[in-house]
PDB file of C-alpha atoms in Angstrom:
ATOM      1  CA  UNK X   6       0.000   0.000   0.000  1.00 83.00           C
ATOM      2  CA  UNK X   7       1.292   3.524  -0.751  1.00 92.00           C
ATOM      3  CA  UNK X   8       2.366   5.892   1.997  1.00 96.00           C
ATOM      4  CA  UNK X   9      -0.336   8.489   2.595  1.00 97.00           C
ATOM      5  CA  UNK X  10       0.695   9.915   5.967  1.00 98.00           C
ATOM      6  CA  UNK X  11       4.059  10.449   7.650  1.00 98.00           C
ATOM      7  CA  UNK X  12       4.319  11.127  11.382  1.00 99.00           C
ATOM      8  CA  UNK X  13       7.589  12.623  12.644  1.00 99.00           C
ATOM      9  CA  UNK X  14       9.290  12.661  16.011  1.00 99.00           C
ATOM     10  CA  UNK X  15      10.843  16.037  16.923  1.00 99.00           C
ATOM     11  CA  UNK X  16      13.950  15.890  19.125  1.00 98.00           C
ATOM     12  CA  UNK X  17      16.735  13.917  17.482  1.00 98.00           C
ATOM     13  CA  UNK X  18      14.677  13.579  14.299  1.00 98.00           C
ATOM     14  CA  UNK X  19      13.488  16.947  13.010  1.00 99.00           C
ATOM     15  CA  UNK X  20      15.510  18.950  15.517  1.00 98.00           C
ATOM     16  CA  UNK X  21      19.156  18.588  16.391  1.00 97.00           C
ATOM     17  CA  UNK X  22      19.860  19.361  20.055  1.00 96.00           C
ATOM     18  CA  UNK X  23      23.183  20.979  20.890  1.00 92.00           C
ATOM     19  CA  UNK X  24      24.862  22.431  23.962  1.00 87.00           C
ATOM     20  CA  UNK X  25      24.698  26.227  24.232  1.00 81.00           C
ATOM     21  CA  UNK X  26      27.883  28.090  23.324  1.00 73.00           C
ATOM     22  CA  UNK X  27      27.864  30.506  26.278  1.00 76.00           C
ATOM     23  CA  UNK X  28      28.276  29.937  30.009  1.00 89.00           C
ATOM     24  CA  UNK X  29      25.177  28.317  31.489  1.00 91.00           C
ATOM     25  CA  UNK X  30      25.694  29.991  34.872  1.00 92.00           C
ATOM     26  CA  UNK X  31      26.127  33.495  33.460  1.00 93.00           C
ATOM     27  CA  UNK X  32      23.179  33.234  31.049  1.00 93.00           C
ATOM     28  CA  UNK X  33      20.922  31.717  33.699  1.00 95.00           C
ATOM     29  CA  UNK X  34      21.573  34.402  36.304  1.00 94.00           C
ATOM     30  CA  UNK X  35      21.252  37.189  33.727  1.00 94.00           C
ATOM     31  CA  UNK X  36      17.873  35.815  32.664  1.00 95.00           C
ATOM     32  CA  UNK X  37      16.522  35.537  36.209  1.00 96.00           C
ATOM     33  CA  UNK X  38      17.880  38.945  37.182  1.00 95.00           C
ATOM     34  CA  UNK X  39      15.999  40.489  34.273  1.00 94.00           C
ATOM     35  CA  UNK X  40      12.682  38.627  34.510  1.00 94.00           C
ATOM     36  CA  UNK X  41      12.496  37.192  38.050  1.00 96.00           C
ATOM     37  CA  UNK X  42      14.662  39.215  40.442  1.00 95.00           C
ATOM     38  CA  UNK X  43      13.219  37.353  43.444  1.00 94.00           C
ATOM     39  CA  UNK X  44      14.603  34.099  42.029  1.00 96.00           C
ATOM     40  CA  UNK X  45      17.979  35.464  40.945  1.00 92.00           C
ATOM     41  CA  UNK X  46      19.820  33.606  43.693  1.00 94.00           C
ATOM     42  CA  UNK X  47      18.716  30.160  42.493  1.00 96.00           C
ATOM     43  CA  UNK X  48      21.545  28.387  40.679  1.00 95.00           C
ATOM     44  CA  UNK X  49      20.820  26.292  37.570  1.00 94.00           C
ATOM     45  CA  UNK X  50      21.975  23.131  39.358  1.00 94.00           C
ATOM     46  CA  UNK X  51      19.602  23.854  42.245  1.00 97.00           C
ATOM     47  CA  UNK X  52      16.738  24.473  39.834  1.00 97.00           C
ATOM     48  CA  UNK X  53      17.432  21.193  38.016  1.00 96.00           C
ATOM     49  CA  UNK X  54      17.609  19.242  41.284  1.00 98.00           C
ATOM     50  CA  UNK X  55      14.345  20.722  42.541  1.00 98.00           C
ATOM     51  CA  UNK X  56      12.656  20.077  39.191  1.00 98.00           C
ATOM     52  CA  UNK X  57      13.782  16.442  39.269  1.00 98.00           C
ATOM     53  CA  UNK X  58      12.195  15.977  42.706  1.00 98.00           C
ATOM     54  CA  UNK X  59       8.913  17.564  41.606  1.00 99.00           C
ATOM     55  CA  UNK X  60       8.811  15.501  38.416  1.00 98.00           C
ATOM     56  CA  UNK X  61       9.525  12.284  40.334  1.00 98.00           C
ATOM     57  CA  UNK X  62       6.679  13.072  42.742  1.00 98.00           C
ATOM     58  CA  UNK X  63       4.316  13.825  39.858  1.00 98.00           C
ATOM     59  CA  UNK X  64       5.280  10.630  38.033  1.00 98.00           C
ATOM     60  CA  UNK X  65       4.713   8.539  41.154  1.00 99.00           C
ATOM     61  CA  UNK X  66       1.214   9.966  41.596  1.00 98.00           C
ATOM     62  CA  UNK X  67       0.351   9.421  37.946  1.00 98.00           C
ATOM     63  CA  UNK X  68       1.635   5.848  37.928  1.00 98.00           C
ATOM     64  CA  UNK X  69      -0.510   5.124  40.984  1.00 98.00           C
ATOM     65  CA  UNK X  70      -3.468   6.164  38.817  1.00 98.00           C
ATOM     66  CA  UNK X  71      -2.420   3.846  35.996  1.00 98.00           C
ATOM     67  CA  UNK X  72      -0.602   6.372  33.801  1.00 98.00           C
ATOM     68  CA  UNK X  73       2.654   4.609  32.988  1.00 98.00           C
ATOM     69  CA  UNK X  74       4.342   7.380  30.992  1.00 99.00           C
ATOM     70  CA  UNK X  75       3.321  10.699  32.568  1.00 98.00           C
ATOM     71  CA  UNK X  76       4.102  14.150  31.258  1.00 99.00           C
ATOM     72  CA  UNK X  77       4.422  17.233  33.448  1.00 98.00           C
ATOM     73  CA  UNK X  78       3.193  20.762  32.912  1.00 97.00           C
ATOM     74  CA  UNK X  79       6.562  22.504  32.908  1.00 97.00           C
ATOM     75  CA  UNK X  80       5.089  25.868  33.895  1.00 97.00           C
ATOM     76  CA  UNK X  81       3.656  24.277  37.050  1.00 98.00           C
ATOM     77  CA  UNK X  82       7.065  22.813  37.881  1.00 98.00           C
ATOM     78  CA  UNK X  83       8.760  26.190  37.445  1.00 98.00           C
ATOM     79  CA  UNK X  84       6.092  27.902  39.569  1.00 98.00           C
ATOM     80  CA  UNK X  85       6.976  25.656  42.523  1.00 98.00           C
ATOM     81  CA  UNK X  86      10.642  26.600  42.324  1.00 98.00           C
ATOM     82  CA  UNK X  87      10.914  30.188  41.100  1.00 98.00           C
ATOM     83  CA  UNK X  88       9.357  32.927  43.289  1.00 97.00           C
ATOM     84  CA  UNK X  89       7.183  35.220  41.210  1.00 96.00           C
ATOM     85  CA  UNK X  90       6.897  32.891  38.216  1.00 97.00           C
ATOM     86  CA  UNK X  91       3.332  31.886  39.060  1.00 96.00           C
ATOM     87  CA  UNK X  92       2.250  35.542  39.076  1.00 96.00           C
ATOM     88  CA  UNK X  93       3.204  36.008  35.423  1.00 96.00           C
ATOM     89  CA  UNK X  94       0.575  35.809  32.642  1.00 96.00           C
ATOM     90  CA  UNK X  95       0.631  32.408  30.885  1.00 94.00           C
ATOM     91  CA  UNK X  96       2.065  33.823  27.652  1.00 94.00           C
ATOM     92  CA  UNK X  97       4.877  35.521  29.569  1.00 95.00           C
ATOM     93  CA  UNK X  98       5.585  32.251  31.384  1.00 96.00           C
ATOM     94  CA  UNK X  99       5.764  30.462  28.045  1.00 96.00           C
ATOM     95  CA  UNK X 100       8.230  32.971  26.611  1.00 95.00           C
ATOM     96  CA  UNK X 101      10.413  32.817  29.711  1.00 96.00           C
ATOM     97  CA  UNK X 102      10.456  29.005  29.713  1.00 97.00           C
ATOM     98  CA  UNK X 103      11.586  29.083  26.091  1.00 97.00           C
ATOM     99  CA  UNK X 104      14.441  31.408  27.029  1.00 95.00           C
ATOM    100  CA  UNK X 105      15.306  29.232  30.029  1.00 95.00           C
ATOM    101  CA  UNK X 106      15.583  26.165  27.830  1.00 94.00           C
ATOM    102  CA  UNK X 107      17.878  28.134  25.554  1.00 93.00           C
ATOM    103  CA  UNK X 108      20.291  28.413  28.463  1.00 93.00           C
ATOM    104  CA  UNK X 109      20.658  24.635  28.629  1.00 92.00           C
ATOM    105  CA  UNK X 110      20.441  23.666  24.968  1.00 93.00           C
ATOM    106  CA  UNK X 111      20.085  25.042  21.462  1.00 94.00           C
ATOM    107  CA  UNK X 112      18.128  23.473  18.636  1.00 97.00           C
ATOM    108  CA  UNK X 113      18.297  23.644  14.853  1.00 97.00           C
ATOM    109  CA  UNK X 114      16.666  21.792  12.000  1.00 98.00           C
ATOM    110  CA  UNK X 115      18.417  18.497  11.381  1.00 97.00           C
ATOM    111  CA  UNK X 116      20.385  18.635   8.094  1.00 95.00           C
ATOM    112  CA  UNK X 117      18.244  17.006   5.420  1.00 96.00           C
ATOM    113  CA  UNK X 118      15.000  17.259   7.395  1.00 97.00           C
ATOM    114  CA  UNK X 119      13.749  20.282   5.454  1.00 98.00           C
ATOM    115  CA  UNK X 120      14.203  18.538   2.106  1.00 96.00           C
ATOM    116  CA  UNK X 121      12.394  15.479   3.442  1.00 96.00           C
ATOM    117  CA  UNK X 122       9.434  17.525   4.664  1.00 98.00           C
ATOM    118  CA  UNK X 123       9.142  19.262   1.297  1.00 97.00           C
ATOM    119  CA  UNK X 124       9.313  15.950  -0.574  1.00 95.00           C
ATOM    120  CA  UNK X 125       6.594  14.343   1.535  1.00 96.00           C
ATOM    121  CA  UNK X 126       4.354  17.411   1.265  1.00 97.00           C
ATOM    122  CA  UNK X 127       4.786  17.610  -2.525  1.00 95.00           C
ATOM    123  CA  UNK X 128       3.580  14.034  -2.820  1.00 94.00           C
ATOM    124  CA  UNK X 129       0.292  15.036  -1.221  1.00 96.00           C
ATOM    125  CA  UNK X 130       0.872  13.075   1.980  1.00 97.00           C
ATOM    126  CA  UNK X 131      -0.462  14.177   5.333  1.00 98.00           C
ATOM    127  CA  UNK X 132       2.295  15.235   7.732  1.00 99.00           C
ATOM    128  CA  UNK X 133       1.981  14.901  11.492  1.00 99.00           C
ATOM    129  CA  UNK X 134       4.028  14.877  14.681  1.00 99.00           C
ATOM    130  CA  UNK X 135       4.312  12.575  17.701  1.00 99.00           C
ATOM    131  CA  UNK X 136       6.517  14.304  20.268  1.00 99.00           C
ATOM    132  CA  UNK X 137       7.336  14.196  23.949  1.00 99.00           C
ATOM    133  CA  UNK X 138       7.329  17.932  24.320  1.00 98.00           C
ATOM    134  CA  UNK X 139       6.500  21.167  26.108  1.00 98.00           C
ATOM    135  CA  UNK X 140       5.094  24.442  24.735  1.00 97.00           C
ATOM    136  CA  UNK X 141       8.634  25.699  24.112  1.00 97.00           C
ATOM    137  CA  UNK X 142       9.087  22.767  21.713  1.00 98.00           C
ATOM    138  CA  UNK X 143       6.627  24.402  19.326  1.00 98.00           C
ATOM    139  CA  UNK X 144       8.613  27.646  19.434  1.00 97.00           C
ATOM    140  CA  UNK X 145      11.871  25.790  18.809  1.00 98.00           C
ATOM    141  CA  UNK X 146      10.364  23.889  15.900  1.00 99.00           C
ATOM    142  CA  UNK X 147       8.663  26.955  14.443  1.00 98.00           C
ATOM    143  CA  UNK X 148      11.923  28.917  14.446  1.00 98.00           C
ATOM    144  CA  UNK X 149      13.929  26.052  12.970  1.00 98.00           C
ATOM    145  CA  UNK X 150      11.393  25.562  10.184  1.00 99.00           C
ATOM    146  CA  UNK X 151      11.271  29.291   9.466  1.00 98.00           C
ATOM    147  CA  UNK X 152      15.054  29.377   9.038  1.00 97.00           C
ATOM    148  CA  UNK X 153      14.612  26.752   6.306  1.00 97.00           C
ATOM    149  CA  UNK X 154      11.740  28.597   4.624  1.00 98.00           C
ATOM    150  CA  UNK X 155       9.073  26.290   6.062  1.00 98.00           C
ATOM    151  CA  UNK X 156       6.066  26.853   8.308  1.00 98.00           C
ATOM    152  CA  UNK X 157       4.322  24.849  11.017  1.00 98.00           C
ATOM    153  CA  UNK X 158       1.318  24.756   8.706  1.00 98.00           C
ATOM    154  CA  UNK X 159       3.067  22.021   6.724  1.00 98.00           C
ATOM    155  CA  UNK X 160       1.816  19.696   9.484  1.00 99.00           C
ATOM    156  CA  UNK X 161      -1.838  18.774   9.887  1.00 98.00           C
ATOM    157  CA  UNK X 162      -2.609  19.981  13.433  1.00 98.00           C
ATOM    158  CA  UNK X 163      -5.133  17.200  14.031  1.00 98.00           C
ATOM    159  CA  UNK X 164      -2.370  14.663  13.331  1.00 99.00           C
ATOM    160  CA  UNK X 165       0.027  16.208  15.853  1.00 99.00           C
ATOM    161  CA  UNK X 166       0.429  14.725  19.322  1.00 99.00           C
ATOM    162  CA  UNK X 167       2.305  16.915  21.799  1.00 99.00           C
ATOM    163  CA  UNK X 168       2.608  15.205  25.167  1.00 99.00           C
ATOM    164  CA  UNK X 169       2.196  18.370  27.246  1.00 98.00           C
ATOM    165  CA  UNK X 170      -1.352  18.732  25.899  1.00 98.00           C
ATOM    166  CA  UNK X 171      -2.384  15.276  27.115  1.00 98.00           C
ATOM    167  CA  UNK X 172      -0.463  14.561  30.325  1.00 98.00           C
ATOM    168  CA  UNK X 173       1.167  11.393  29.020  1.00 99.00           C
ATOM    169  CA  UNK X 174       3.946  10.622  26.579  1.00 99.00           C
ATOM    170  CA  UNK X 175       5.480   8.103  24.210  1.00 99.00           C
ATOM    171  CA  UNK X 176       5.801   5.152  24.259  1.00 99.00           C
ATOM    172  CA  UNK X 177       2.317   5.005  25.782  1.00 99.00           C
ATOM    173  CA  UNK X 178       0.197   3.095  23.237  1.00 98.00           C
ATOM    174  CA  UNK X 179      -2.581   5.651  23.645  1.00 98.00           C
ATOM    175  CA  UNK X 180      -0.404   8.136  21.724  1.00 99.00           C
ATOM    176  CA  UNK X 181      -0.560   5.900  18.676  1.00 99.00           C
ATOM    177  CA  UNK X 182      -4.180   4.904  19.324  1.00 99.00           C
ATOM    178  CA  UNK X 183      -5.218   8.571  19.178  1.00 99.00           C
ATOM    179  CA  UNK X 184      -3.316   9.204  15.963  1.00 99.00           C
ATOM    180  CA  UNK X 185      -4.470   5.924  14.394  1.00 99.00           C
ATOM    181  CA  UNK X 186      -8.104   6.837  15.067  1.00 99.00           C
ATOM    182  CA  UNK X 187      -7.639  10.267  13.510  1.00 99.00           C
ATOM    183  CA  UNK X 188      -5.917   8.750  10.495  1.00 99.00           C
ATOM    184  CA  UNK X 189      -8.676   6.172  10.036  1.00 98.00           C
ATOM    185  CA  UNK X 190     -11.271   8.949  10.127  1.00 98.00           C
ATOM    186  CA  UNK X 191      -9.536  10.258   6.988  1.00 97.00           C
ATOM    187  CA  UNK X 192      -9.562   6.829   5.379  1.00 98.00           C
ATOM    188  CA  UNK X 193      -5.835   6.261   5.989  1.00 98.00           C
ATOM    189  CA  UNK X 194      -4.979   2.716   7.048  1.00 98.00           C
ATOM    190  CA  UNK X 195      -2.129   1.802   9.434  1.00 98.00           C
ATOM    191  CA  UNK X 196      -0.166   0.234   6.560  1.00 97.00           C
ATOM    192  CA  UNK X 197      -0.363   3.594   4.753  1.00 98.00           C
ATOM    193  CA  UNK X 198       1.197   5.412   7.715  1.00 98.00           C
ATOM    194  CA  UNK X 199       4.942   5.867   8.245  1.00 98.00           C
ATOM    195  CA  UNK X 200       6.527   6.796  11.586  1.00 99.00           C
ATOM    196  CA  UNK X 201       9.926   8.501  11.355  1.00 99.00           C
ATOM    197  CA  UNK X 202      11.913   8.625  14.583  1.00 98.00           C
ATOM    198  CA  UNK X 203      15.327   8.123  16.103  1.00 98.00           C
ATOM    199  CA  UNK X 204      14.267   6.121  19.162  1.00 98.00           C
ATOM    200  CA  UNK X 205      13.351   2.466  18.790  1.00 97.00           C
ATOM    201  CA  UNK X 206      11.621   2.253  22.171  1.00 98.00           C
ATOM    202  CA  UNK X 207       9.623   5.492  22.018  1.00 98.00           C
ATOM    203  CA  UNK X 208       8.931   5.787  18.285  1.00 99.00           C
ATOM    204  CA  UNK X 209       9.324   2.593  16.325  1.00 98.00           C
ATOM    205  CA  UNK X 210       8.188  -0.348  18.434  1.00 98.00           C
ATOM    206  CA  UNK X 211       4.878   1.208  19.537  1.00 99.00           C
ATOM    207  CA  UNK X 212       4.186   2.373  15.970  1.00 99.00           C
ATOM    208  CA  UNK X 213       4.703  -1.154  14.666  1.00 99.00           C
ATOM    209  CA  UNK X 214       2.285  -2.470  17.301  1.00 98.00           C
ATOM    210  CA  UNK X 215      -0.407  -0.474  15.516  1.00 99.00           C
ATOM    211  CA  UNK X 216       0.570  -1.727  12.082  1.00 99.00           C
ATOM    212  CA  UNK X 217       2.408   1.407  11.008  1.00 99.00           C
ATOM    213  CA  UNK X 218       5.485   1.295   8.851  1.00 98.00           C
ATOM    214  CA  UNK X 219       8.627   2.808  10.360  1.00 98.00           C
ATOM    215  CA  UNK X 220      11.864   4.530   9.449  1.00 98.00           C
ATOM    216  CA  UNK X 221      14.651   4.517  12.033  1.00 98.00           C
ATOM    217  CA  UNK X 222      16.404   7.835  11.545  1.00 97.00           C
ATOM    218  CA  UNK X 223      20.128   7.545  12.186  1.00 95.00           C
ATOM    219  CA  UNK X 224      21.518  11.045  11.512  1.00 90.00           C
ATOM    220  CA  UNK X 225      25.133   9.925  11.576  1.00 86.00           C
ATOM    221  CA  UNK X 226      24.746   6.172  11.514  1.00 81.00           C
ATOM    222  CA  UNK X 227      24.797   3.458   8.879  1.00 83.00           C
ATOM    223  CA  UNK X 228      21.892   2.722   6.585  1.00 84.00           C
ATOM    224  CA  UNK X 229      19.984  -0.502   6.965  1.00 86.00           C
ATOM    225  CA  UNK X 230      16.572  -1.955   6.355  1.00 86.00           C
ATOM    226  CA  UNK X 231      14.153   0.971   6.835  1.00 92.00           C
ATOM    227  CA  UNK X 232      16.909   2.874   8.608  1.00 95.00           C
ATOM    228  CA  UNK X 233      19.532   5.517   7.911  1.00 95.00           C
ATOM    229  CA  UNK X 234      20.164   9.279   7.681  1.00 95.00           C
ATOM    230  CA  UNK X 235      17.900  11.777   5.941  1.00 95.00           C
ATOM    231  CA  UNK X 236      19.555  11.485   2.478  1.00 94.00           C
ATOM    232  CA  UNK X 237      18.950   7.721   2.478  1.00 94.00           C
ATOM    233  CA  UNK X 238      15.380   8.299   3.647  1.00 95.00           C
ATOM    234  CA  UNK X 239      14.822  10.659   0.720  1.00 93.00           C
ATOM    235  CA  UNK X 240      16.207   8.132  -1.743  1.00 93.00           C
ATOM    236  CA  UNK X 241      14.026   5.323  -0.383  1.00 92.00           C
ATOM    237  CA  UNK X 242      11.008   7.601  -0.316  1.00 89.00           C
ATOM    238  CA  UNK X 243      11.512   8.564  -3.954  1.00 88.00           C
ATOM    239  CA  UNK X 244      11.604   4.874  -4.899  1.00 88.00           C
ATOM    240  CA  UNK X 245       8.470   4.247  -2.843  1.00 86.00           C
ATOM    241  CA  UNK X 246       6.534   7.046  -4.508  1.00 84.00           C
ATOM    242  CA  UNK X 247       7.761   6.032  -7.981  1.00 81.00           C
ATOM    243  CA  UNK X 248       6.598   2.457  -7.431  1.00 81.00           C
ATOM    244  CA  UNK X 249       3.184   3.656  -6.291  1.00 76.00           C
ATOM    245  CA  UNK X 250       2.728   6.003  -9.271  1.00 70.00           C
TER     246      UNK X 250
END
């Protein structure tokens, strides 16, 4: 059956994650001094340690309720740690969290990902996303796409799963159940759906459980059966579309 929909992972697939070039300590304290003076004395290591404790507590509560792969609301985590954060308007919180993440890592579009997105879109396929993410993920992705002359509108919003919107994350099978149901409502069968991701446990195995086809993205690794970097993916995709024509 021809491929009619392609669902992409974000981090490590569409986005490359890199360490920031500047000093984490200096950037962190400058950011807090500007936006949250009351929290300026909190070191990045202390923030990370406190966040880990809050996340562990949240995960334990969720697992007791039967949610095996919980997702946190990052703004709620930050509000417990940073004095004054909870008093900010939600949009201001979102912008600050994006800047805070920029202290710890930088993102850019994975080389070859833009060409792949264009190729899939030109073939008339539906494009979607399945991502363990936070609101800042959308900003990171939007900026990376814009730098390549692309827009978020290339993805069908109803075929995008962002974990922060649901409270659970991959590899929970419900992620793929939700997307499978939405695909079927468009007449797209599991065998016509391709999952592209870099993580076998989170992306590929659960997708296969639902009958999806998969591509194991290996940005710098060797090519194999349904696996390899973006240029190999493009070559295989071209052959797939040619055979279906």
